[in-house]
Short mmCIF file of C-alpha atoms in Angstrom, two decimals:
data_model
loop_
_atom_site.label_atom_id
_atom_site.label_comp_id
_atom_site.label_asym_id
_atom_site.label_seq_id
_atom_site.Cartn_x
_atom_site.Cartn_y
_atom_site.Cartn_z
CA MET A 1 18.01 26.09 10.26
CA SER A 2 18.24 29.30 8.27
CA GLN A 3 15.38 30.14 5.92
CA ASN A 4 17.12 33.06 4.17
CA SER A 5 18.80 31.11 1.42
CA GLY A 6 18.54 32.82 -1.92
CA SER A 7 20.48 32.06 -5.04
CA PRO A 8 23.30 31.32 -5.37
CA GLY A 9 23.43 29.47 -2.04
CA LEU A 10 23.06 29.28 1.70
CA SER A 11 23.27 32.27 3.99
CA ALA A 12 26.23 30.58 5.69
CA ALA A 13 29.54 30.07 3.91
CA ASN A 14 29.19 27.98 0.77
CA ARG A 15 31.62 25.34 1.90
CA TRP A 16 31.32 21.63 1.50
CA GLU A 17 31.08 19.64 4.76
CA VAL A 18 33.12 16.47 4.71
CA GLY A 19 31.59 15.31 8.01
CA ARG A 20 28.05 15.42 6.59
CA PHE A 21 29.28 13.63 3.48
CA VAL A 22 30.76 10.76 5.53
CA LYS A 23 27.68 10.60 7.75
CA THR A 24 25.43 10.24 4.71
CA LEU A 25 27.50 7.43 3.21
CA SER A 26 27.70 5.54 6.49
CA TYR A 27 23.99 5.97 7.28
CA PHE A 28 22.94 4.37 4.00
CA GLY A 29 25.58 1.65 4.05
CA ALA A 30 27.54 2.98 1.09
CA VAL A 31 30.74 2.23 3.02
CA PRO A 32 29.98 -1.16 4.62
CA PHE A 33 33.00 -1.17 6.91
CA LEU A 34 32.13 2.18 8.51
CA SER A 35 28.40 1.48 8.49
CA ASN A 36 28.82 -1.58 10.69
CA LEU A 37 31.00 0.08 13.32
CA ASP A 38 28.77 0.72 16.32
CA TRP A 39 30.88 3.55 17.72
CA PHE A 40 31.16 5.23 14.33
CA GLN A 41 27.40 5.25 13.66
CA GLN A 42 26.67 6.30 17.25
CA TRP A 43 29.12 9.16 16.84
CA PHE A 44 26.79 10.45 14.10
CA GLY A 45 23.63 9.66 16.09
CA SER A 46 22.61 6.63 14.00
CA ARG A 47 22.17 2.95 14.80
CA PRO A 48 24.80 0.63 13.28
CA ASP A 49 22.87 -1.61 10.90
CA PRO A 50 22.09 0.35 7.73
CA LYS A 51 19.22 -2.01 6.81
CA VAL A 52 15.62 -1.93 8.04
CA ASP A 53 13.54 -5.02 8.82
CA SER A 54 10.55 -4.48 6.51
CA ARG A 55 8.42 -6.79 8.64
CA ARG A 56 8.30 -4.02 11.23
CA LEU A 57 6.40 -1.87 8.75
CA VAL A 58 3.57 -3.89 7.20
CA PRO A 59 3.34 -7.61 6.36
CA VAL A 60 2.68 -7.16 2.64
CA GLN A 61 5.87 -8.67 1.27
CA SER A 62 5.04 -12.35 1.63
CA SER A 63 4.03 -13.26 -1.91
CA GLY A 64 2.09 -10.47 -3.57
CA ALA A 65 -0.84 -12.82 -4.27
CA VAL A 66 -4.14 -11.30 -3.27
CA ASP A 67 -5.37 -14.70 -2.11
CA THR A 68 -2.77 -14.68 0.66
CA GLU A 69 -3.10 -11.13 1.93
CA PRO A 70 -2.38 -11.15 5.67
CA GLN A 71 -5.50 -11.10 7.79
CA SER A 72 -3.97 -8.52 10.12
CA THR A 73 -3.95 -5.89 7.37
CA ARG A 74 -7.29 -6.73 5.77
CA GLN A 75 -10.67 -5.26 6.58
CA ILE A 76 -13.82 -7.09 5.49
CA LEU A 77 -17.11 -5.44 4.66
CA VAL A 78 -20.18 -7.46 5.64
CA ILE A 79 -23.45 -6.44 3.97
CA GLY A 80 -26.75 -7.71 5.33
CA THR A 81 -26.09 -8.53 8.96
CA THR A 82 -29.77 -8.95 9.84
CA SER A 83 -30.01 -12.20 7.88
CA ALA A 84 -29.29 -15.51 9.59
CA VAL A 85 -26.10 -16.01 7.57
CA GLY A 86 -25.03 -12.38 8.07
CA GLN A 87 -25.36 -12.69 11.83
CA GLN A 88 -23.23 -15.83 11.81
CA VAL A 89 -20.60 -14.20 9.59
CA VAL A 90 -20.26 -11.34 12.09
CA GLN A 91 -20.01 -13.76 15.03
CA GLN A 92 -17.33 -15.85 13.33
CA LEU A 93 -15.31 -12.82 12.21
CA THR A 94 -15.40 -11.51 15.77
CA ALA A 95 -14.36 -14.86 17.22
CA GLN A 96 -11.42 -15.05 14.78
CA ASN A 97 -10.29 -11.46 15.49
CA HIS A 98 -10.82 -10.24 11.94
CA ARG A 99 -11.18 -6.54 11.24
CA PHE A 100 -14.57 -5.85 9.63
CA ARG A 101 -17.32 -3.33 9.05
CA SER A 102 -20.98 -4.21 8.82
CA ILE A 103 -23.78 -2.36 7.02
CA GLU A 104 -27.12 -2.96 5.37
CA VAL A 105 -27.49 -2.75 1.62
CA ASP A 106 -29.29 0.61 1.70
CA GLU A 107 -26.23 2.18 3.38
CA LEU A 108 -23.87 1.43 0.49
CA SER A 109 -24.23 4.85 -1.10
CA GLU A 110 -22.95 6.48 2.10
CA LEU A 111 -19.91 4.25 2.42
CA THR A 112 -16.88 6.35 1.52
CA ASP A 113 -13.69 6.74 3.48
CA GLY A 114 -10.85 8.77 2.09
CA PRO A 115 -9.68 12.30 1.27
CA ASN A 116 -11.38 12.26 -2.13
CA GLY A 117 -14.56 10.58 -0.92
CA ASP A 118 -13.92 7.79 -3.39
CA ALA A 119 -12.39 5.07 -1.29
CA VAL A 120 -13.74 2.32 0.90
CA ILE A 121 -11.01 0.82 3.03
CA CYS A 122 -12.29 -2.74 2.80
CA ASP A 123 -10.36 -5.35 0.95
CA ALA A 124 -12.99 -8.06 0.83
CA VAL A 125 -16.79 -8.12 0.74
CA ILE A 126 -19.27 -10.68 2.03
CA CYS A 127 -22.83 -9.92 0.93
CA CYS A 128 -25.51 -11.86 2.82
CA THR A 129 -28.67 -10.03 1.74
CA GLU A 130 -31.42 -11.68 -0.26
CA ALA A 131 -30.33 -12.10 -3.86
CA SER A 132 -31.77 -9.74 -6.44
CA GLN A 133 -30.52 -8.68 -9.84
CA SER A 134 -30.94 -4.96 -9.14
CA ARG A 135 -29.16 -5.22 -5.78
CA ASP A 136 -26.25 -7.15 -7.23
CA ALA A 137 -25.86 -4.82 -10.21
CA ALA A 138 -25.80 -1.73 -7.96
CA LEU A 139 -23.34 -3.36 -5.58
CA ILE A 140 -20.95 -4.44 -8.33
CA ARG A 141 -21.02 -0.97 -9.93
CA GLN A 142 -20.07 0.61 -6.62
CA VAL A 143 -17.40 -1.91 -5.74
CA GLU A 144 -15.75 -1.37 -9.12
CA ASN A 145 -15.02 2.23 -8.06
CA TRP A 146 -13.56 1.38 -4.67
CA VAL A 147 -9.91 1.96 -3.94
CA VAL A 148 -8.11 -0.36 -1.53
CA ARG A 149 -5.23 1.26 0.35
CA GLN A 150 -2.45 -0.35 2.36
CA PRO A 151 -0.42 2.19 4.36
CA ILE A 152 3.33 1.67 4.26
CA PHE A 153 4.32 4.75 6.27
CA ASP A 154 1.53 6.23 8.38
CA PHE A 155 3.15 9.26 9.97
CA ALA A 156 0.15 9.90 12.19
CA GLN A 157 0.87 6.53 13.84
CA PRO A 158 4.45 5.57 12.92
CA SER A 159 5.24 1.93 13.60
CA THR A 160 8.92 2.39 14.40
CA ASP A 161 11.56 5.07 14.96
CA LEU A 162 11.53 7.44 12.01
CA GLN A 163 15.23 8.14 12.31
CA GLU A 164 16.01 4.43 11.90
CA ILE A 165 14.33 4.38 8.50
CA TRP A 166 14.49 7.80 6.82
CA GLY A 167 17.59 9.94 6.48
CA ALA A 168 18.77 12.97 4.53
CA LEU A 169 20.46 12.39 1.19
CA ASP A 170 21.42 15.81 -0.15
CA ASP A 171 23.76 17.16 -2.80
CA VAL A 172 26.60 17.02 -0.27
CA VAL A 173 27.39 13.67 -1.93
CA MET A 174 28.44 15.60 -5.06
CA GLY A 175 30.01 18.64 -3.42
CA GLY A 176 26.87 20.70 -2.80
CA VAL A 177 25.74 22.47 0.37
CA SER A 178 21.94 21.90 0.45
CA GLN A 179 20.61 20.58 3.76
CA SER A 180 17.39 18.77 4.63
CA SER A 181 15.85 16.66 7.35
CA ILE A 182 12.69 14.74 8.16
CA ARG A 183 10.94 14.99 11.51
CA LEU A 184 7.59 14.09 13.07
CA GLY A 185 5.06 16.54 14.42
CA ASP A 186 1.30 17.16 14.46
CA GLY A 187 0.55 13.76 12.94
CA VAL A 188 2.71 14.32 9.83
CA ALA A 189 6.31 14.05 8.70
CA TYR A 190 8.01 17.30 7.73
CA PHE A 191 10.52 17.02 4.90
CA SER A 192 12.12 20.45 5.01
CA GLY A 193 15.40 22.27 4.59
CA VAL A 194 17.32 24.72 2.47
CA VAL A 195 18.26 23.89 -1.09
CA SER A 196 21.11 25.69 -2.80
CA THR A 197 22.68 25.71 -6.25
CA ALA A 198 26.10 26.63 -4.83
CA ASN A 199 29.04 24.38 -5.72
CA SER A 200 27.08 22.96 -8.68
CA GLY A 201 24.50 21.48 -6.31
CA GLY A 202 20.74 21.78 -6.44
CA PHE A 203 18.91 18.95 -4.71
CA ALA A 204 17.79 17.86 -1.27
CA SER A 205 16.09 14.58 -0.44
CA VAL A 206 15.15 12.07 2.21
CA ARG A 207 15.45 8.37 1.54
CA THR A 208 14.83 5.16 3.46
CA ARG A 209 17.56 2.77 4.29
CA ASN A 210 17.25 -0.47 2.32
CA LEU A 211 14.38 -2.68 3.45
CA GLU A 212 15.12 -6.35 4.06
CA PRO A 213 13.39 -8.39 2.86
CA PRO A 214 12.18 -6.17 0.02
CA LEU A 215 8.50 -5.31 -0.02
CA ASP A 216 6.41 -7.26 -2.49
CA LEU A 217 3.84 -4.75 -3.76
CA SER A 218 2.91 -6.61 -6.93
CA ALA A 219 -0.70 -7.01 -5.79
CA TYR A 220 -1.11 -3.22 -6.03
CA GLU A 221 -1.35 -0.70 -8.86
CA GLY A 222 0.78 2.08 -7.49
CA VAL A 223 1.73 4.45 -4.68
CA GLU A 224 -0.48 7.04 -3.03
CA LEU A 225 0.94 10.10 -1.24
CA ARG A 226 -1.08 12.32 1.06
CA ILE A 227 0.86 15.60 1.12
CA LYS A 228 0.72 19.34 1.74
CA GLY A 229 3.36 21.37 -0.05
CA ASP A 230 4.55 24.86 -0.77
CA GLY A 231 3.82 25.23 -4.49
CA LYS A 232 7.06 23.56 -5.58
CA ARG A 233 7.51 20.48 -7.76
CA TYR A 234 8.92 17.42 -6.00
CA LYS A 235 9.96 13.94 -7.03
CA PHE A 236 8.93 10.60 -5.61
CA MET A 237 11.33 7.70 -6.17
CA LEU A 238 11.33 3.92 -5.70
CA ARG A 239 14.31 1.60 -5.89
CA SER A 240 14.07 -2.10 -6.73
CA GLU A 241 17.73 -2.90 -6.17
CA THR A 242 20.06 -2.60 -3.20
CA ARG A 243 22.80 -0.55 -4.84
CA TRP A 244 23.54 2.79 -3.24
CA ASP A 245 23.89 4.59 -6.56
CA GLY A 246 21.66 2.59 -8.87
CA VAL A 247 18.62 3.17 -11.03
CA ALA A 248 15.70 4.97 -9.35
CA TYR A 249 12.14 5.02 -10.65
CA CYS A 250 10.81 8.57 -10.48
CA TYR A 251 7.62 10.56 -10.71
CA SER A 252 7.42 14.37 -10.55
CA PHE A 253 4.42 16.00 -8.88
CA ASP A 254 3.36 19.57 -8.26
CA THR A 255 2.05 20.90 -4.97
CA VAL A 256 -0.29 23.74 -4.09
CA ALA A 257 0.85 25.96 -1.25
CA ASP A 258 -0.83 25.05 2.05
CA GLU A 259 -3.31 22.65 0.43
CA TRP A 260 -3.64 18.94 1.14
CA LEU A 261 -3.45 16.78 -1.97
CA THR A 262 -3.70 13.08 -2.71
CA VAL A 263 -1.17 12.06 -5.36
CA ARG A 264 -1.66 8.66 -6.99
CA ILE A 265 1.34 7.29 -8.86
CA PRO A 266 0.78 4.16 -10.96
CA PHE A 267 3.84 1.92 -11.05
CA SER A 268 3.57 2.15 -14.84
CA ALA A 269 4.12 5.93 -14.68
CA LEU A 270 7.48 5.72 -12.90
CA VAL A 271 10.42 6.87 -15.04
CA PRO A 272 13.71 4.93 -14.77
CA VAL A 273 16.50 7.40 -14.01
CA PHE A 274 20.20 7.21 -13.22
CA ARG A 275 21.69 10.47 -11.97
CA ALA A 276 18.84 12.50 -13.52
CA ARG A 277 19.25 10.78 -16.90
CA THR A 278 16.52 8.47 -18.16
CA VAL A 279 17.40 4.82 -18.71
CA ALA A 280 16.10 2.85 -21.66
CA ASN A 281 14.49 -0.58 -21.42
CA SER A 282 13.99 -0.56 -17.67
CA SER A 283 10.87 -0.72 -15.51
CA VAL A 284 10.29 -0.94 -11.79
CA ASP A 285 9.79 -4.36 -10.24
CA PRO A 286 7.05 -3.82 -7.62
CA SER A 287 7.68 -7.27 -6.20
CA HIS A 288 11.10 -6.12 -4.95
CA VAL A 289 10.95 -2.62 -3.44
CA TYR A 290 14.03 -1.84 -1.39
CA ALA A 291 13.91 1.92 -0.84
CA TRP A 292 11.66 5.00 -0.99
CA GLN A 293 12.73 8.58 -1.57
CA LEU A 294 11.34 12.13 -1.79
CA MET A 295 13.35 14.87 -3.47
CA LEU A 296 13.36 18.55 -4.38
CA SER A 297 15.68 19.05 -7.35
CA LYS A 298 16.70 21.80 -9.72
CA PHE A 299 16.52 19.28 -12.54
CA GLU A 300 13.77 17.19 -14.07
CA TYR A 301 15.23 14.60 -16.47
CA ASP A 302 17.87 14.64 -19.21
CA GLY A 303 18.97 18.20 -18.47
CA ALA A 304 15.51 19.77 -18.35
CA LEU A 305 14.96 22.20 -15.47
CA ASN A 306 12.29 21.97 -12.81
CA PRO A 307 9.91 24.83 -13.76
CA HIS A 308 8.86 25.39 -10.13
CA PHE A 309 12.28 25.28 -8.52
CA GLU A 310 13.54 28.09 -6.32
CA PRO A 311 16.61 27.91 -4.09
CA GLY A 312 15.96 28.56 -0.44
CA PHE A 313 13.71 27.15 2.22
CA PHE A 314 11.20 24.42 1.36
CA GLN A 315 8.79 22.23 3.26
CA LEU A 316 6.67 19.24 2.29
CA GLN A 317 4.30 17.69 4.84
CA ILE A 318 3.60 13.98 4.41
CA GLN A 319 0.64 12.41 6.17
CA SER A 320 1.01 8.96 4.67
CA VAL A 321 2.68 6.88 1.99
CA ALA A 322 0.51 3.96 0.88
CA VAL A 323 0.00 1.53 -1.97
CA TYR A 324 -3.36 1.23 -3.65
CA ARG A 325 -5.38 -0.81 -6.05
CA HIS A 326 -8.90 -0.67 -7.39
CA ARG A 327 -11.45 -3.29 -6.42
CA PRO A 328 -11.34 -5.65 -3.44
CA SER A 329 -9.39 -8.89 -3.43
CA ARG A 330 -12.52 -11.05 -3.17
CA MET A 331 -16.28 -10.65 -3.21
CA VAL A 332 -18.42 -13.41 -1.68
CA LEU A 333 -22.16 -13.35 -2.33
CA VAL A 334 -24.69 -15.60 -0.64
CA GLY A 335 -27.29 -16.44 -3.24
CA ALA A 336 -27.10 -14.77 -6.63
CA THR A 337 -28.41 -14.93 -10.18
CA GLU A 338 -26.87 -15.89 -13.50
CA GLU A 339 -26.91 -12.19 -14.43
CA THR A 340 -24.91 -11.45 -11.26
CA GLU A 341 -22.30 -13.98 -12.31
CA ARG A 342 -22.09 -12.40 -15.76
CA LEU A 343 -21.64 -8.92 -14.25
CA LEU A 344 -18.91 -10.15 -11.92
CA GLN A 345 -17.04 -11.86 -14.74
CA HIS A 346 -17.19 -8.66 -16.77
CA SER A 347 -16.03 -6.50 -13.83
CA GLY A 348 -12.87 -8.48 -13.17
CA ILE A 349 -13.61 -8.61 -9.43
CA PRO A 350 -12.54 -12.01 -8.02
CA TYR A 351 -15.70 -13.60 -6.66
CA THR A 352 -17.29 -16.61 -5.02
CA MET A 353 -21.06 -17.13 -5.27
CA ILE A 354 -22.44 -19.49 -2.61
CA CYS A 355 -26.04 -20.56 -3.25
CA PRO A 356 -27.42 -22.50 -0.26
CA SER A 357 -30.53 -24.63 -0.10
CA GLN A 358 -33.02 -23.70 2.64
CA VAL A 359 -31.04 -21.89 5.35
CA GLU A 360 -32.02 -22.83 8.89
CA GLU A 361 -30.83 -21.69 12.30
CA ILE A 362 -29.73 -25.16 13.35
CA PRO A 363 -26.44 -26.45 14.77
CA GLY A 364 -23.48 -26.31 12.41
CA GLY A 365 -20.61 -28.68 11.88
CA GLN A 366 -22.52 -30.88 9.47
CA SER A 367 -21.26 -32.73 6.45
CA LEU A 368 -21.93 -30.74 3.29
CA GLN A 369 -22.68 -31.52 -0.34
CA VAL A 370 -21.71 -29.07 -3.07
CA ALA A 371 -22.51 -28.97 -6.77
CA ARG A 372 -22.76 -26.69 -9.79
CA GLN A 373 -26.55 -27.10 -9.90
CA PRO A 374 -29.25 -26.24 -7.31
CA LEU A 375 -29.58 -28.70 -4.43
CA GLN A 376 -32.60 -29.53 -2.30
CA GLY A 377 -32.71 -29.80 1.48
CA GLN A 378 -31.57 -27.51 4.26
CA VAL A 379 -28.29 -26.21 5.60
CA SER A 380 -27.12 -24.47 8.78
CA ALA A 381 -26.50 -20.73 8.68
CA ILE A 382 -23.38 -21.46 10.74
CA ASP A 383 -21.93 -23.70 8.02
CA VAL A 384 -22.81 -21.27 5.22
CA ALA A 385 -21.06 -18.46 7.12
CA ALA A 386 -17.97 -20.62 7.67
CA LEU A 387 -17.91 -21.43 3.95
CA CYS A 388 -18.06 -17.70 3.17
CA LEU A 389 -15.04 -16.95 5.36
CA ALA A 390 -13.08 -19.85 3.90
CA ALA A 391 -13.77 -18.59 0.36
CA LEU A 392 -11.93 -15.32 1.07
CA ASP A 393 -8.52 -16.98 1.17
CA ASP A 394 -8.82 -20.14 -0.89
CA SER A 395 -7.54 -19.91 -4.45
CA ALA A 396 -9.80 -22.83 -5.42
CA ALA A 397 -12.83 -20.66 -4.61
CA ARG A 398 -11.77 -17.85 -6.94
CA ASN A 399 -14.38 -17.06 -9.62
CA LEU A 400 -16.49 -20.01 -8.52
CA THR A 401 -20.25 -20.53 -8.21
CA LEU A 402 -21.38 -23.42 -6.04
CA PHE A 403 -24.61 -24.73 -4.54
CA VAL A 404 -24.52 -26.21 -1.05
CA THR A 405 -26.75 -28.26 1.23
CA ALA A 406 -26.31 -30.52 4.25
CA GLY A 407 -25.69 -34.17 3.47
CA GLU A 408 -23.06 -36.83 3.13
CA GLY A 409 -20.32 -35.66 0.81
CA GLN A 410 -16.84 -36.73 -0.19
CA CYS A 411 -15.04 -34.17 2.01
CA ALA A 412 -14.38 -34.24 5.73
CA ILE A 413 -16.36 -31.84 7.89
CA GLY A 414 -14.63 -28.46 7.84
CA ASP A 415 -12.38 -29.28 4.88
CA TRP A 416 -13.43 -26.24 2.87
CA HIS A 417 -10.63 -26.51 0.34
CA CYS A 418 -11.77 -30.02 -0.54
CA LEU A 419 -15.31 -28.72 -1.08
CA PHE A 420 -14.16 -25.97 -3.41
CA LYS A 421 -11.88 -28.30 -5.34
CA SER A 422 -14.66 -30.88 -5.76
CA VAL A 423 -16.75 -28.27 -7.57
CA VAL A 424 -13.86 -27.13 -9.74
CA ASN A 425 -13.07 -30.71 -10.72
#
């Protein structure tokens, strides 16, 4: 690919390529008849079906409810693994093949994982240390600043063939001669090419084929890009409809040459655009995301020019495309104070506080009693740990404080949902 493209166009002849135009339309399913012809798509080096099974990416599209986040994508942080309950929590998580990390409470300040040092990649917390107001306050303050990420496209470890998902969508569709591509190498995806303003063109982009079923990202706040650019301004785009030429939801971002950046894009910041013109009374539906796109364009919106646009060679490296949200989906604390409950309610973190009677290292599988007030007696660390794990996924345990002890109750042994509901009711 030539890199000597100055204005007004490419170093080669500025002629429109009908073959590339047809290939683009067929790749993205804009001409259904041609797109479904095996020999026609293979002629252009593409597979026939212009749709992508989103379940091959990440299983986040089921419902969007944080209470039902798939266990395969979730990582749990266990704090206080030297306690009897903490040891049992770790054993049960291991036996159930959960992903988890374990630390002691004095290691919290060192727990960061992310390019900005501000993110802990744990989506749920189980705290098994001895209850104290100062401990709980410090923990809640730190958890409030955590960022939970769910990778959608991890180009260091791509889950499927890149060429089956991402393809070039350049100004050839409107008579232009810009050319781009996306390829893997060195643990990143390279979106690169030559952009030209010849023939009234001026944009190059890569876009995914439509995802089926659409991704449900409503449990998240926005999109996070990990990129290294060339000093130019690019656009990120989402589409929440299947139409080839429909409304796109856009966000412009600047890059610094040869410097890695993390770009966070709240869904609320996306601008509805149709052919570079803003659209009134429209907002992205994060529960139905069909396509993703990255673009370098001469234009911003409504005729305004991109202030950092230059025709010629460009390159954007993408390490990952993820969705993010602040705070974990659930925080379970074993033993806590009224002040802890007040702090959790104020923070907005979904929580379950489990306050056991005397914890003993005795066999589990006992019948349990639960109540809103303190209970006397003793209870197995095994049963308390199992109750903690059940609280992570049960909507009835959300924002609930319960006291528990061994004893005859109204619920069958192991019917955790019944126990949570009996406290709620």
